[in-house]
């Protein structure tokens, strides 16, 4: 079945870069997503990448996809205290077992120290 | 505008109560979703509506009853809940089933 794995915690200093990693198992994954969740809030769609791309950049965010290794990463440049949150990696595959539904990782808690 | 709204923000209910959660979007999305999220866990899919028809019911107990009155609205009717149903209930919508989903802020439900 489909599985998405993430490390559970990451701690960085303000101003440094953060890199959050994710691996997935479904080779038919079509889209891969990064969501941010602040305490008590809903999920905010940060960015997503189509499986035929290997990189996407959006302001401070850079997504890298290694399809061969089924590895996705999210780099946050110049990390700020407001970036402290849980980051969920998710994948979807309309033709795969997930039937187009999101398969989430367990989430990575990013802590940013001043 | 990528806003999904949910009401109420918080809800406390007893095990014999009947209540409803509401979700609304005006993005013209034709797929809408209910998720349940427990603390420190990812969201778990409950129901999917596609073009106002129930597409997926992920083996959710019958004490949760979804309703999609029109393409902009999604309700979740609650009856005879258990304390273990206490969670954050998230609504999401997408242009079509399988495209990127936008989430609402959630309803924090406590069952006493």
mmCIF file with all atom_site columns, C-alpha atoms in Angstrom:
data_model
loop_
_atom_site.group_PDB
_atom_site.id
_atom_site.type_symbol
_atom_site.label_atom_id
_atom_site.label_alt_id
_atom_site.label_comp_id
_atom_site.label_asym_id
_atom_site.label_entity_id
_atom_site.label_seq_id
_atom_site.pdbx_PDB_ins_code
_atom_site.Cartn_x
_atom_site.Cartn_y
_atom_site.Cartn_z
_atom_site.occupancy
_atom_site.B_iso_or_equiv
_atom_site.pdbx_formal_charge
_atom_site.auth_seq_id
_atom_site.auth_comp_id
_atom_site.auth_asym_id
_atom_site.auth_atom_id
_atom_site.pdbx_PDB_model_num
ATOM 1   C CA . UNK A 1 1   ? 0.000   0.000  0.000   1.00 0.00 ? 1   UNK A CA 1
ATOM 2   C CA . UNK A 1 2   ? 0.972   3.638  -0.130  1.00 0.00 ? 2   UNK A CA 1
ATOM 3   C CA . UNK A 1 3   ? 3.158   5.044  2.608   1.00 0.00 ? 3   UNK A CA 1
ATOM 4   C CA . UNK A 1 4   ? 4.672   8.457  3.254   1.00 0.00 ? 4   UNK A CA 1
ATOM 5   C CA . UNK A 1 5   ? 7.484   8.841  5.788   1.00 0.00 ? 5   UNK A CA 1
ATOM 6   C CA . UNK A 1 6   ? 8.874   11.969 7.433   1.00 0.00 ? 6   UNK A CA 1
ATOM 7   C CA . UNK A 1 7   ? 11.182  12.661 10.336  1.00 0.00 ? 7   UNK A CA 1
ATOM 8   C CA . UNK A 1 8   ? 9.160   13.889 13.316  1.00 0.00 ? 8   UNK A CA 1
ATOM 9   C CA . UNK A 1 9   ? 11.211  16.853 14.522  1.00 0.00 ? 9   UNK A CA 1
ATOM 10  C CA . UNK A 1 10  ? 13.532  19.554 13.181  1.00 0.00 ? 10  UNK A CA 1
ATOM 11  C CA . UNK A 1 11  ? 15.048  22.427 15.123  1.00 0.00 ? 11  UNK A CA 1
ATOM 12  C CA . UNK A 1 12  ? 16.834  25.352 13.473  1.00 0.00 ? 12  UNK A CA 1
ATOM 13  C CA . UNK A 1 13  ? 18.022  28.836 14.383  1.00 0.00 ? 13  UNK A CA 1
ATOM 14  C CA . UNK A 1 14  ? 16.290  31.910 13.017  1.00 0.00 ? 14  UNK A CA 1
ATOM 15  C CA . UNK A 1 15  ? 17.894  32.967 9.732   1.00 0.00 ? 15  UNK A CA 1
ATOM 16  C CA . UNK A 1 16  ? 19.206  29.498 8.892   1.00 0.00 ? 16  UNK A CA 1
ATOM 17  C CA . UNK A 1 17  ? 17.765  27.284 6.155   1.00 0.00 ? 17  UNK A CA 1
ATOM 18  C CA . UNK A 1 18  ? 15.442  24.411 7.081   1.00 0.00 ? 18  UNK A CA 1
ATOM 19  C CA . UNK A 1 19  ? 15.232  21.233 5.057   1.00 0.00 ? 19  UNK A CA 1
ATOM 20  C CA . UNK A 1 20  ? 12.340  18.862 5.689   1.00 0.00 ? 20  UNK A CA 1
ATOM 21  C CA . UNK A 1 21  ? 12.552  15.471 4.020   1.00 0.00 ? 21  UNK A CA 1
ATOM 22  C CA . UNK A 1 22  ? 9.908   12.990 2.936   1.00 0.00 ? 22  UNK A CA 1
ATOM 23  C CA . UNK A 1 23  ? 9.923   9.605  1.243   1.00 0.00 ? 23  UNK A CA 1
ATOM 24  C CA . UNK A 1 24  ? 6.988   7.889  -0.416  1.00 0.00 ? 24  UNK A CA 1
ATOM 25  C CA . UNK A 1 25  ? 6.390   4.435  -1.806  1.00 0.00 ? 25  UNK A CA 1
ATOM 26  C CA . UNK A 1 26  ? 3.725   4.804  -4.512  1.00 0.00 ? 26  UNK A CA 1
ATOM 27  C CA . UNK A 1 27  ? 5.572   4.974  -7.822  1.00 0.00 ? 27  UNK A CA 1
ATOM 28  C CA . UNK A 1 28  ? 2.388   6.137  -9.531  1.00 0.00 ? 28  UNK A CA 1
ATOM 29  C CA . UNK A 1 29  ? 2.200   9.275  -7.381  1.00 0.00 ? 29  UNK A CA 1
ATOM 30  C CA . UNK A 1 30  ? 1.098   12.169 -9.525  1.00 0.00 ? 30  UNK A CA 1
ATOM 31  C CA . UNK A 1 31  ? 1.256   15.184 -7.238  1.00 0.00 ? 31  UNK A CA 1
ATOM 32  C CA . UNK A 1 32  ? 3.251   15.710 -4.078  1.00 0.00 ? 32  UNK A CA 1
ATOM 33  C CA . UNK A 1 33  ? 2.267   18.378 -1.601  1.00 0.00 ? 33  UNK A CA 1
ATOM 34  C CA . UNK A 1 34  ? 3.572   20.294 1.364   1.00 0.00 ? 34  UNK A CA 1
ATOM 35  C CA . UNK A 1 35  ? 1.035   21.532 3.922   1.00 0.00 ? 35  UNK A CA 1
ATOM 36  C CA . UNK A 1 36  ? 1.751   23.708 6.971   1.00 0.00 ? 36  UNK A CA 1
ATOM 37  C CA . UNK A 1 37  ? -0.308  23.474 10.162  1.00 0.00 ? 37  UNK A CA 1
ATOM 38  C CA . UNK A 1 38  ? 0.066   25.990 12.974  1.00 0.00 ? 38  UNK A CA 1
ATOM 39  C CA . UNK A 1 39  ? -1.266  25.077 16.455  1.00 0.00 ? 39  UNK A CA 1
ATOM 40  C CA . UNK A 1 40  ? -5.062  24.906 16.545  1.00 0.00 ? 40  UNK A CA 1
ATOM 41  C CA . UNK A 1 41  ? -5.391  25.798 12.863  1.00 0.00 ? 41  UNK A CA 1
ATOM 42  C CA . UNK A 1 42  ? -6.285  24.044 9.641   1.00 0.00 ? 42  UNK A CA 1
ATOM 43  C CA . UNK A 1 43  ? -3.825  22.940 6.977   1.00 0.00 ? 43  UNK A CA 1
ATOM 44  C CA . UNK A 1 44  ? -2.388  25.566 4.666   1.00 0.00 ? 44  UNK A CA 1
ATOM 45  C CA . UNK A 1 45  ? -1.320  24.391 1.218   1.00 0.00 ? 45  UNK A CA 1
ATOM 46  C CA . UNK A 1 46  ? 2.233   25.712 0.834   1.00 0.00 ? 46  UNK A CA 1
ATOM 47  C CA . UNK A 1 47  ? 3.243   24.284 -2.495  1.00 0.00 ? 47  UNK A CA 1
ATOM 48  C CA . UNK A 1 48  ? 2.992   21.210 -4.667  1.00 0.00 ? 48  UNK A CA 1
ATOM 49  C CA . UNK A 1 49  ? 4.958   19.594 -7.447  1.00 0.00 ? 49  UNK A CA 1
ATOM 50  C CA . UNK A 1 50  ? 3.914   17.439 -10.342 1.00 0.00 ? 50  UNK A CA 1
ATOM 51  C CA . UNK A 1 51  ? 5.770   14.165 -10.614 1.00 0.00 ? 51  UNK A CA 1
ATOM 52  C CA . UNK A 1 52  ? 7.384   15.050 -13.959 1.00 0.00 ? 52  UNK A CA 1
ATOM 53  C CA . UNK A 1 53  ? 9.187   18.005 -12.372 1.00 0.00 ? 53  UNK A CA 1
ATOM 54  C CA . UNK A 1 54  ? 12.328  17.851 -10.281 1.00 0.00 ? 54  UNK A CA 1
ATOM 55  C CA . UNK A 1 55  ? 12.311  21.305 -8.723  1.00 0.00 ? 55  UNK A CA 1
ATOM 56  C CA . UNK A 1 56  ? 9.909   24.106 -7.920  1.00 0.00 ? 56  UNK A CA 1
ATOM 57  C CA . UNK A 1 57  ? 10.760  27.416 -6.290  1.00 0.00 ? 57  UNK A CA 1
ATOM 58  C CA . UNK A 1 58  ? 8.343   29.875 -4.734  1.00 0.00 ? 58  UNK A CA 1
ATOM 59  C CA . UNK A 1 59  ? 9.892   32.792 -2.845  1.00 0.00 ? 59  UNK A CA 1
ATOM 60  C CA . UNK A 1 60  ? 11.588  31.280 0.240   1.00 0.00 ? 60  UNK A CA 1
ATOM 61  C CA . UNK A 1 61  ? 10.383  27.761 -0.543  1.00 0.00 ? 61  UNK A CA 1
ATOM 62  C CA . UNK A 1 62  ? 12.199  25.255 -2.751  1.00 0.00 ? 62  UNK A CA 1
ATOM 63  C CA . UNK A 1 63  ? 10.825  21.795 -3.419  1.00 0.00 ? 63  UNK A CA 1
ATOM 64  C CA . UNK A 1 64  ? 13.129  19.104 -4.760  1.00 0.00 ? 64  UNK A CA 1
ATOM 65  C CA . UNK A 1 65  ? 11.837  15.797 -6.107  1.00 0.00 ? 65  UNK A CA 1
ATOM 66  C CA . UNK A 1 66  ? 13.990  12.750 -6.767  1.00 0.00 ? 66  UNK A CA 1
ATOM 67  C CA . UNK A 1 67  ? 11.560  10.424 -8.452  1.00 0.00 ? 67  UNK A CA 1
ATOM 68  C CA . UNK A 1 68  ? 14.056  7.580  -8.742  1.00 0.00 ? 68  UNK A CA 1
ATOM 69  C CA . UNK A 1 69  ? 14.584  7.517  -4.961  1.00 0.00 ? 69  UNK A CA 1
ATOM 70  C CA . UNK A 1 70  ? 10.979  8.597  -4.230  1.00 0.00 ? 70  UNK A CA 1
ATOM 71  C CA . UNK A 1 71  ? 12.360  11.433 -2.114  1.00 0.00 ? 71  UNK A CA 1
ATOM 72  C CA . UNK A 1 72  ? 10.829  14.873 -1.678  1.00 0.00 ? 72  UNK A CA 1
ATOM 73  C CA . UNK A 1 73  ? 12.279  17.778 0.259   1.00 0.00 ? 73  UNK A CA 1
ATOM 74  C CA . UNK A 1 74  ? 11.122  21.236 1.281   1.00 0.00 ? 74  UNK A CA 1
ATOM 75  C CA . UNK A 1 75  ? 13.758  23.881 1.853   1.00 0.00 ? 75  UNK A CA 1
ATOM 76  C CA . UNK A 1 76  ? 12.779  27.064 3.681   1.00 0.00 ? 76  UNK A CA 1
ATOM 77  C CA . UNK A 1 77  ? 15.346  29.815 3.246   1.00 0.00 ? 77  UNK A CA 1
ATOM 78  C CA . UNK A 1 78  ? 15.948  32.410 5.991   1.00 0.00 ? 78  UNK A CA 1
ATOM 79  C CA . UNK A 1 79  ? 13.685  30.577 8.446   1.00 0.00 ? 79  UNK A CA 1
ATOM 80  C CA . UNK A 1 80  ? 11.650  32.837 10.718  1.00 0.00 ? 80  UNK A CA 1
ATOM 81  C CA . UNK A 1 81  ? 9.921   32.170 14.050  1.00 0.00 ? 81  UNK A CA 1
ATOM 82  C CA . UNK A 1 82  ? 6.608   32.378 12.167  1.00 0.00 ? 82  UNK A CA 1
ATOM 83  C CA . UNK A 1 83  ? 7.660   29.266 10.247  1.00 0.00 ? 83  UNK A CA 1
ATOM 84  C CA . UNK A 1 84  ? 7.365   27.206 13.447  1.00 0.00 ? 84  UNK A CA 1
ATOM 85  C CA . UNK A 1 85  ? 4.623   24.667 12.681  1.00 0.00 ? 85  UNK A CA 1
ATOM 86  C CA . UNK A 1 86  ? 4.002   21.080 11.662  1.00 0.00 ? 86  UNK A CA 1
ATOM 87  C CA . UNK A 1 87  ? 4.745   20.365 8.004   1.00 0.00 ? 87  UNK A CA 1
ATOM 88  C CA . UNK A 1 88  ? 2.921   17.515 6.314   1.00 0.00 ? 88  UNK A CA 1
ATOM 89  C CA . UNK A 1 89  ? 4.121   15.844 3.154   1.00 0.00 ? 89  UNK A CA 1
ATOM 90  C CA . UNK A 1 90  ? 1.308   14.260 1.122   1.00 0.00 ? 90  UNK A CA 1
ATOM 91  C CA . UNK A 1 91  ? 0.915   12.473 -2.161  1.00 0.00 ? 91  UNK A CA 1
ATOM 92  C CA . UNK A 1 92  ? -1.943  11.602 -4.417  1.00 0.00 ? 92  UNK A CA 1
ATOM 93  C CA . UNK A 1 93  ? -2.293  9.184  -7.263  1.00 0.00 ? 93  UNK A CA 1
ATOM 94  C CA . UNK A 1 94  ? -5.577  9.188  -9.191  1.00 0.00 ? 94  UNK A CA 1
ATOM 95  C CA . UNK A 1 95  ? -4.731  5.907  -10.865 1.00 0.00 ? 95  UNK A CA 1
ATOM 96  C CA . UNK A 1 96  ? -3.167  4.315  -7.820  1.00 0.00 ? 96  UNK A CA 1
ATOM 97  C CA . UNK A 1 97  ? -4.546  2.742  -4.696  1.00 0.00 ? 97  UNK A CA 1
ATOM 98  C CA . UNK A 1 98  ? -5.281  6.091  -3.097  1.00 0.00 ? 98  UNK A CA 1
ATOM 99  C CA . UNK A 1 99  ? -7.949  6.808  -5.777  1.00 0.00 ? 99  UNK A CA 1
ATOM 100 C CA . UNK A 1 100 ? -6.844  10.404 -5.899  1.00 0.00 ? 100 UNK A CA 1
ATOM 101 C CA . UNK A 1 101 ? -7.075  10.881 -2.149  1.00 0.00 ? 101 UNK A CA 1
ATOM 102 C CA . UNK A 1 102 ? -4.294  12.467 -0.142  1.00 0.00 ? 102 UNK A CA 1
ATOM 103 C CA . UNK A 1 103 ? -1.916  10.128 1.666   1.00 0.00 ? 103 UNK A CA 1
ATOM 104 C CA . UNK A 1 104 ? -0.245  12.082 4.468   1.00 0.00 ? 104 UNK A CA 1
ATOM 105 C CA . UNK A 1 105 ? 3.015   11.594 6.285   1.00 0.00 ? 105 UNK A CA 1
ATOM 106 C CA . UNK A 1 106 ? 2.988   11.861 10.083  1.00 0.00 ? 106 UNK A CA 1
ATOM 107 C CA . UNK A 1 107 ? 4.240   15.455 9.947   1.00 0.00 ? 107 UNK A CA 1
ATOM 108 C CA . UNK A 1 108 ? 7.511   17.146 10.882  1.00 0.00 ? 108 UNK A CA 1
ATOM 109 C CA . UNK A 1 109 ? 7.430   19.623 13.750  1.00 0.00 ? 109 UNK A CA 1
ATOM 110 C CA . UNK A 1 110 ? 9.707   22.541 12.908  1.00 0.00 ? 110 UNK A CA 1
ATOM 111 C CA . UNK A 1 111 ? 10.933  24.594 15.857  1.00 0.00 ? 111 UNK A CA 1
ATOM 112 C CA . UNK A 1 112 ? 12.703  27.869 15.121  1.00 0.00 ? 112 UNK A CA 1
ATOM 113 C CA . UNK A 1 113 ? 14.879  29.301 17.874  1.00 0.00 ? 113 UNK A CA 1
ATOM 114 C CA . UNK A 1 114 ? 15.541  33.061 18.024  1.00 0.00 ? 114 UNK A CA 1
ATOM 115 C CA . UNK B 2 1   ? -9.629  33.434 -3.131  1.00 0.00 ? 1   UNK B CA 1
ATOM 116 C CA . UNK B 2 2   ? -8.825  30.010 -1.729  1.00 0.00 ? 2   UNK B CA 1
ATOM 117 C CA . UNK B 2 3   ? -10.971 30.200 1.369   1.00 0.00 ? 3   UNK B CA 1
ATOM 118 C CA . UNK B 2 4   ? -12.890 27.384 2.946   1.00 0.00 ? 4   UNK B CA 1
ATOM 119 C CA . UNK B 2 5   ? -14.948 28.427 5.970   1.00 0.00 ? 5   UNK B CA 1
ATOM 120 C CA . UNK B 2 6   ? -16.160 26.212 8.800   1.00 0.00 ? 6   UNK B CA 1
ATOM 121 C CA . UNK B 2 7   ? -18.617 26.803 11.632  1.00 0.00 ? 7   UNK B CA 1
ATOM 122 C CA . UNK B 2 8   ? -18.611 26.588 14.531  1.00 0.00 ? 8   UNK B CA 1
ATOM 123 C CA . UNK B 2 9   ? -14.973 27.033 15.497  1.00 0.00 ? 9   UNK B CA 1
ATOM 124 C CA . UNK B 2 10  ? -15.491 25.144 18.767  1.00 0.00 ? 10  UNK B CA 1
ATOM 125 C CA . UNK B 2 11  ? -18.246 22.761 19.835  1.00 0.00 ? 11  UNK B CA 1
ATOM 126 C CA . UNK B 2 12  ? -18.859 20.971 23.115  1.00 0.00 ? 12  UNK B CA 1
ATOM 127 C CA . UNK B 2 13  ? -21.601 18.384 23.092  1.00 0.00 ? 13  UNK B CA 1
ATOM 128 C CA . UNK B 2 14  ? -22.922 15.625 25.296  1.00 0.00 ? 14  UNK B CA 1
ATOM 129 C CA . UNK B 2 15  ? -23.219 12.046 24.144  1.00 0.00 ? 15  UNK B CA 1
ATOM 130 C CA . UNK B 2 16  ? -26.989 12.362 23.650  1.00 0.00 ? 16  UNK B CA 1
ATOM 131 C CA . UNK B 2 17  ? -26.903 15.608 21.684  1.00 0.00 ? 17  UNK B CA 1
ATOM 132 C CA . UNK B 2 18  ? -27.455 16.148 17.981  1.00 0.00 ? 18  UNK B CA 1
ATOM 133 C CA . UNK B 2 19  ? -25.339 18.843 16.319  1.00 0.00 ? 19  UNK B CA 1
ATOM 134 C CA . UNK B 2 20  ? -24.080 19.765 12.854  1.00 0.00 ? 20  UNK B CA 1
ATOM 135 C CA . UNK B 2 21  ? -20.808 21.051 11.488  1.00 0.00 ? 21  UNK B CA 1
ATOM 136 C CA . UNK B 2 22  ? -20.914 23.292 8.445   1.00 0.00 ? 22  UNK B CA 1
ATOM 137 C CA . UNK B 2 23  ? -18.435 23.959 5.660   1.00 0.00 ? 23  UNK B CA 1
ATOM 138 C CA . UNK B 2 24  ? -18.663 26.403 2.777   1.00 0.00 ? 24  UNK B CA 1
ATOM 139 C CA . UNK B 2 25  ? -16.555 27.307 -0.253  1.00 0.00 ? 25  UNK B CA 1
ATOM 140 C CA . UNK B 2 26  ? -17.176 29.647 -3.156  1.00 0.00 ? 26  UNK B CA 1
ATOM 141 C CA . UNK B 2 27  ? -14.303 28.641 -5.394  1.00 0.00 ? 27  UNK B CA 1
ATOM 142 C CA . UNK B 2 28  ? -16.453 26.568 -7.746  1.00 0.00 ? 28  UNK B CA 1
ATOM 143 C CA . UNK B 2 29  ? -14.835 23.380 -6.454  1.00 0.00 ? 29  UNK B CA 1
ATOM 144 C CA . UNK B 2 30  ? -16.798 20.213 -7.169  1.00 0.00 ? 30  UNK B CA 1
ATOM 145 C CA . UNK B 2 31  ? -15.135 17.911 -4.639  1.00 0.00 ? 31  UNK B CA 1
ATOM 146 C CA . UNK B 2 32  ? -15.477 18.363 -0.878  1.00 0.00 ? 32  UNK B CA 1
ATOM 147 C CA . UNK B 2 33  ? -14.019 16.332 1.977   1.00 0.00 ? 33  UNK B CA 1
ATOM 148 C CA . UNK B 2 34  ? -14.384 15.704 5.699   1.00 0.00 ? 34  UNK B CA 1
ATOM 149 C CA . UNK B 2 35  ? -11.327 14.747 7.728   1.00 0.00 ? 35  UNK B CA 1
ATOM 150 C CA . UNK B 2 36  ? -10.854 13.920 11.410  1.00 0.00 ? 36  UNK B CA 1
ATOM 151 C CA . UNK B 2 37  ? -7.589  14.899 13.080  1.00 0.00 ? 37  UNK B CA 1
ATOM 152 C CA . UNK B 2 38  ? -6.476  13.739 16.510  1.00 0.00 ? 38  UNK B CA 1
ATOM 153 C CA . UNK B 2 39  ? -3.695  15.549 18.362  1.00 0.00 ? 39  UNK B CA 1
ATOM 154 C CA . UNK B 2 40  ? -0.197  15.055 16.930  1.00 0.00 ? 40  UNK B CA 1
ATOM 155 C CA . UNK B 2 41  ? -1.551  12.945 14.048  1.00 0.00 ? 41  UNK B CA 1
ATOM 156 C CA . UNK B 2 42  ? -2.159  13.616 10.349  1.00 0.00 ? 42  UNK B CA 1
ATOM 157 C CA . UNK B 2 43  ? -5.743  14.098 9.130   1.00 0.00 ? 43  UNK B CA 1
ATOM 158 C CA . UNK B 2 44  ? -7.747  10.943 8.452   1.00 0.00 ? 44  UNK B CA 1
ATOM 159 C CA . UNK B 2 45  ? -10.172 10.965 5.546   1.00 0.00 ? 45  UNK B CA 1
ATOM 160 C CA . UNK B 2 46  ? -13.818 10.361 6.480   1.00 0.00 ? 46  UNK B CA 1
ATOM 161 C CA . UNK B 2 47  ? -15.959 11.249 3.455   1.00 0.00 ? 47  UNK B CA 1
ATOM 162 C CA . UNK B 2 48  ? -15.548 12.514 -0.094  1.00 0.00 ? 48  UNK B CA 1
ATOM 163 C CA . UNK B 2 49  ? -18.241 14.190 -2.156  1.00 0.00 ? 49  UNK B CA 1
ATOM 164 C CA . UNK B 2 50  ? -17.764 14.615 -5.875  1.00 0.00 ? 50  UNK B CA 1
ATOM 165 C CA . UNK B 2 51  ? -20.360 16.625 -7.810  1.00 0.00 ? 51  UNK B CA 1
ATOM 166 C CA . UNK B 2 52  ? -22.613 16.538 -4.719  1.00 0.00 ? 52  UNK B CA 1
ATOM 167 C CA . UNK B 2 53  ? -22.627 12.747 -4.612  1.00 0.00 ? 53  UNK B CA 1
ATOM 168 C CA . UNK B 2 54  ? -20.996 10.718 -1.875  1.00 0.00 ? 54  UNK B CA 1
ATOM 169 C CA . UNK B 2 55  ? -17.966 9.180  -3.487  1.00 0.00 ? 55  UNK B CA 1
ATOM 170 C CA . UNK B 2 56  ? -16.081 7.671  -0.565  1.00 0.00 ? 56  UNK B CA 1
ATOM 171 C CA . UNK B 2 57  ? -17.088 6.684  2.949   1.00 0.00 ? 57  UNK B CA 1
ATOM 172 C CA . UNK B 2 58  ? -14.011 5.452  4.769   1.00 0.00 ? 58  UNK B CA 1
ATOM 173 C CA . UNK B 2 59  ? -15.897 3.033  7.052   1.00 0.00 ? 59  UNK B CA 1
ATOM 174 C CA . UNK B 2 60  ? -17.035 5.842  9.321   1.00 0.00 ? 60  UNK B CA 1
ATOM 175 C CA . UNK B 2 61  ? -19.568 4.960  12.080  1.00 0.00 ? 61  UNK B CA 1
ATOM 176 C CA . UNK B 2 62  ? -23.166 5.870  11.325  1.00 0.00 ? 62  UNK B CA 1
ATOM 177 C CA . UNK B 2 63  ? -23.226 8.397  14.166  1.00 0.00 ? 63  UNK B CA 1
ATOM 178 C CA . UNK B 2 64  ? -21.493 10.658 11.598  1.00 0.00 ? 64  UNK B CA 1
ATOM 179 C CA . UNK B 2 65  ? -23.798 11.559 8.712   1.00 0.00 ? 65  UNK B CA 1
ATOM 180 C CA . UNK B 2 66  ? -22.559 13.777 5.856   1.00 0.00 ? 66  UNK B CA 1
ATOM 181 C CA . UNK B 2 67  ? -24.763 15.890 3.645   1.00 0.00 ? 67  UNK B CA 1
ATOM 182 C CA . UNK B 2 68  ? -23.989 17.991 0.578   1.00 0.00 ? 68  UNK B CA 1
ATOM 183 C CA . UNK B 2 69  ? -27.025 20.271 -0.036  1.00 0.00 ? 69  UNK B CA 1
ATOM 184 C CA . UNK B 2 70  ? -25.370 22.041 -2.982  1.00 0.00 ? 70  UNK B CA 1
ATOM 185 C CA . UNK B 2 71  ? -21.994 22.446 -4.605  1.00 0.00 ? 71  UNK B CA 1
ATOM 186 C CA . UNK B 2 72  ? -20.853 25.098 -2.101  1.00 0.00 ? 72  UNK B CA 1
ATOM 187 C CA . UNK B 2 73  ? -21.990 23.520 1.161   1.00 0.00 ? 73  UNK B CA 1
ATOM 188 C CA . UNK B 2 74  ? -21.033 20.444 3.119   1.00 0.00 ? 74  UNK B CA 1
ATOM 189 C CA . UNK B 2 75  ? -22.512 19.443 6.459   1.00 0.00 ? 75  UNK B CA 1
ATOM 190 C CA . UNK B 2 76  ? -21.569 16.783 8.964   1.00 0.00 ? 76  UNK B CA 1
ATOM 191 C CA . UNK B 2 77  ? -24.442 15.743 11.244  1.00 0.00 ? 77  UNK B CA 1
ATOM 192 C CA . UNK B 2 78  ? -23.425 14.322 14.621  1.00 0.00 ? 78  UNK B CA 1
ATOM 193 C CA . UNK B 2 79  ? -25.572 12.126 16.848  1.00 0.00 ? 79  UNK B CA 1
ATOM 194 C CA . UNK B 2 80  ? -24.814 9.981  19.898  1.00 0.00 ? 80  UNK B CA 1
ATOM 195 C CA . UNK B 2 81  ? -21.085 10.606 19.744  1.00 0.00 ? 81  UNK B CA 1
ATOM 196 C CA . UNK B 2 82  ? -18.525 9.044  22.061  1.00 0.00 ? 82  UNK B CA 1
ATOM 197 C CA . UNK B 2 83  ? -15.759 10.849 23.990  1.00 0.00 ? 83  UNK B CA 1
ATOM 198 C CA . UNK B 2 84  ? -13.193 9.279  21.638  1.00 0.00 ? 84  UNK B CA 1
ATOM 199 C CA . UNK B 2 85  ? -14.792 11.254 18.781  1.00 0.00 ? 85  UNK B CA 1
ATOM 200 C CA . UNK B 2 86  ? -13.327 14.432 20.276  1.00 0.00 ? 86  UNK B CA 1
ATOM 201 C CA . UNK B 2 87  ? -10.974 15.816 17.623  1.00 0.00 ? 87  UNK B CA 1
ATOM 202 C CA . UNK B 2 88  ? -10.411 18.603 15.110  1.00 0.00 ? 88  UNK B CA 1
ATOM 203 C CA . UNK B 2 89  ? -12.780 18.136 12.170  1.00 0.00 ? 89  UNK B CA 1
ATOM 204 C CA . UNK B 2 90  ? -11.432 19.576 8.946   1.00 0.00 ? 90  UNK B CA 1
ATOM 205 C CA . UNK B 2 91  ? -13.266 20.311 5.733   1.00 0.00 ? 91  UNK B CA 1
ATOM 206 C CA . UNK B 2 92  ? -11.439 20.617 2.423   1.00 0.00 ? 92  UNK B CA 1
ATOM 207 C CA . UNK B 2 93  ? -12.358 21.256 -1.176  1.00 0.00 ? 93  UNK B CA 1
ATOM 208 C CA . UNK B 2 94  ? -10.702 20.798 -4.567  1.00 0.00 ? 94  UNK B CA 1
ATOM 209 C CA . UNK B 2 95  ? -11.546 21.669 -8.145  1.00 0.00 ? 95  UNK B CA 1
ATOM 210 C CA . UNK B 2 96  ? -12.068 17.988 -8.843  1.00 0.00 ? 96  UNK B CA 1
ATOM 211 C CA . UNK B 2 97  ? -11.366 14.754 -7.005  1.00 0.00 ? 97  UNK B CA 1
ATOM 212 C CA . UNK B 2 98  ? -7.613  14.252 -7.109  1.00 0.00 ? 98  UNK B CA 1
ATOM 213 C CA . UNK B 2 99  ? -6.580  17.896 -7.527  1.00 0.00 ? 99  UNK B CA 1
ATOM 214 C CA . UNK B 2 100 ? -4.995  20.029 -4.816  1.00 0.00 ? 100 UNK B CA 1
ATOM 215 C CA . UNK B 2 101 ? -7.117  20.378 -1.706  1.00 0.00 ? 101 UNK B CA 1
ATOM 216 C CA . UNK B 2 102 ? -7.699  23.547 0.279   1.00 0.00 ? 102 UNK B CA 1
ATOM 217 C CA . UNK B 2 103 ? -8.548  23.167 3.937   1.00 0.00 ? 103 UNK B CA 1
ATOM 218 C CA . UNK B 2 104 ? -10.754 25.140 6.266   1.00 0.00 ? 104 UNK B CA 1
ATOM 219 C CA . UNK B 2 105 ? -9.691  26.184 9.788   1.00 0.00 ? 105 UNK B CA 1
ATOM 220 C CA . UNK B 2 106 ? -11.499 23.257 11.388  1.00 0.00 ? 106 UNK B CA 1
ATOM 221 C CA . UNK B 2 107 ? -14.033 22.734 14.161  1.00 0.00 ? 107 UNK B CA 1
ATOM 222 C CA . UNK B 2 108 ? -12.601 21.684 17.521  1.00 0.00 ? 108 UNK B CA 1
ATOM 223 C CA . UNK B 2 109 ? -15.140 19.147 18.860  1.00 0.00 ? 109 UNK B CA 1
ATOM 224 C CA . UNK B 2 110 ? -15.241 17.980 22.463  1.00 0.00 ? 110 UNK B CA 1
ATOM 225 C CA . UNK B 2 111 ? -17.666 15.220 23.445  1.00 0.00 ? 111 UNK B CA 1
ATOM 226 C CA . UNK B 2 112 ? -18.419 15.040 27.167  1.00 0.00 ? 112 UNK B CA 1
#
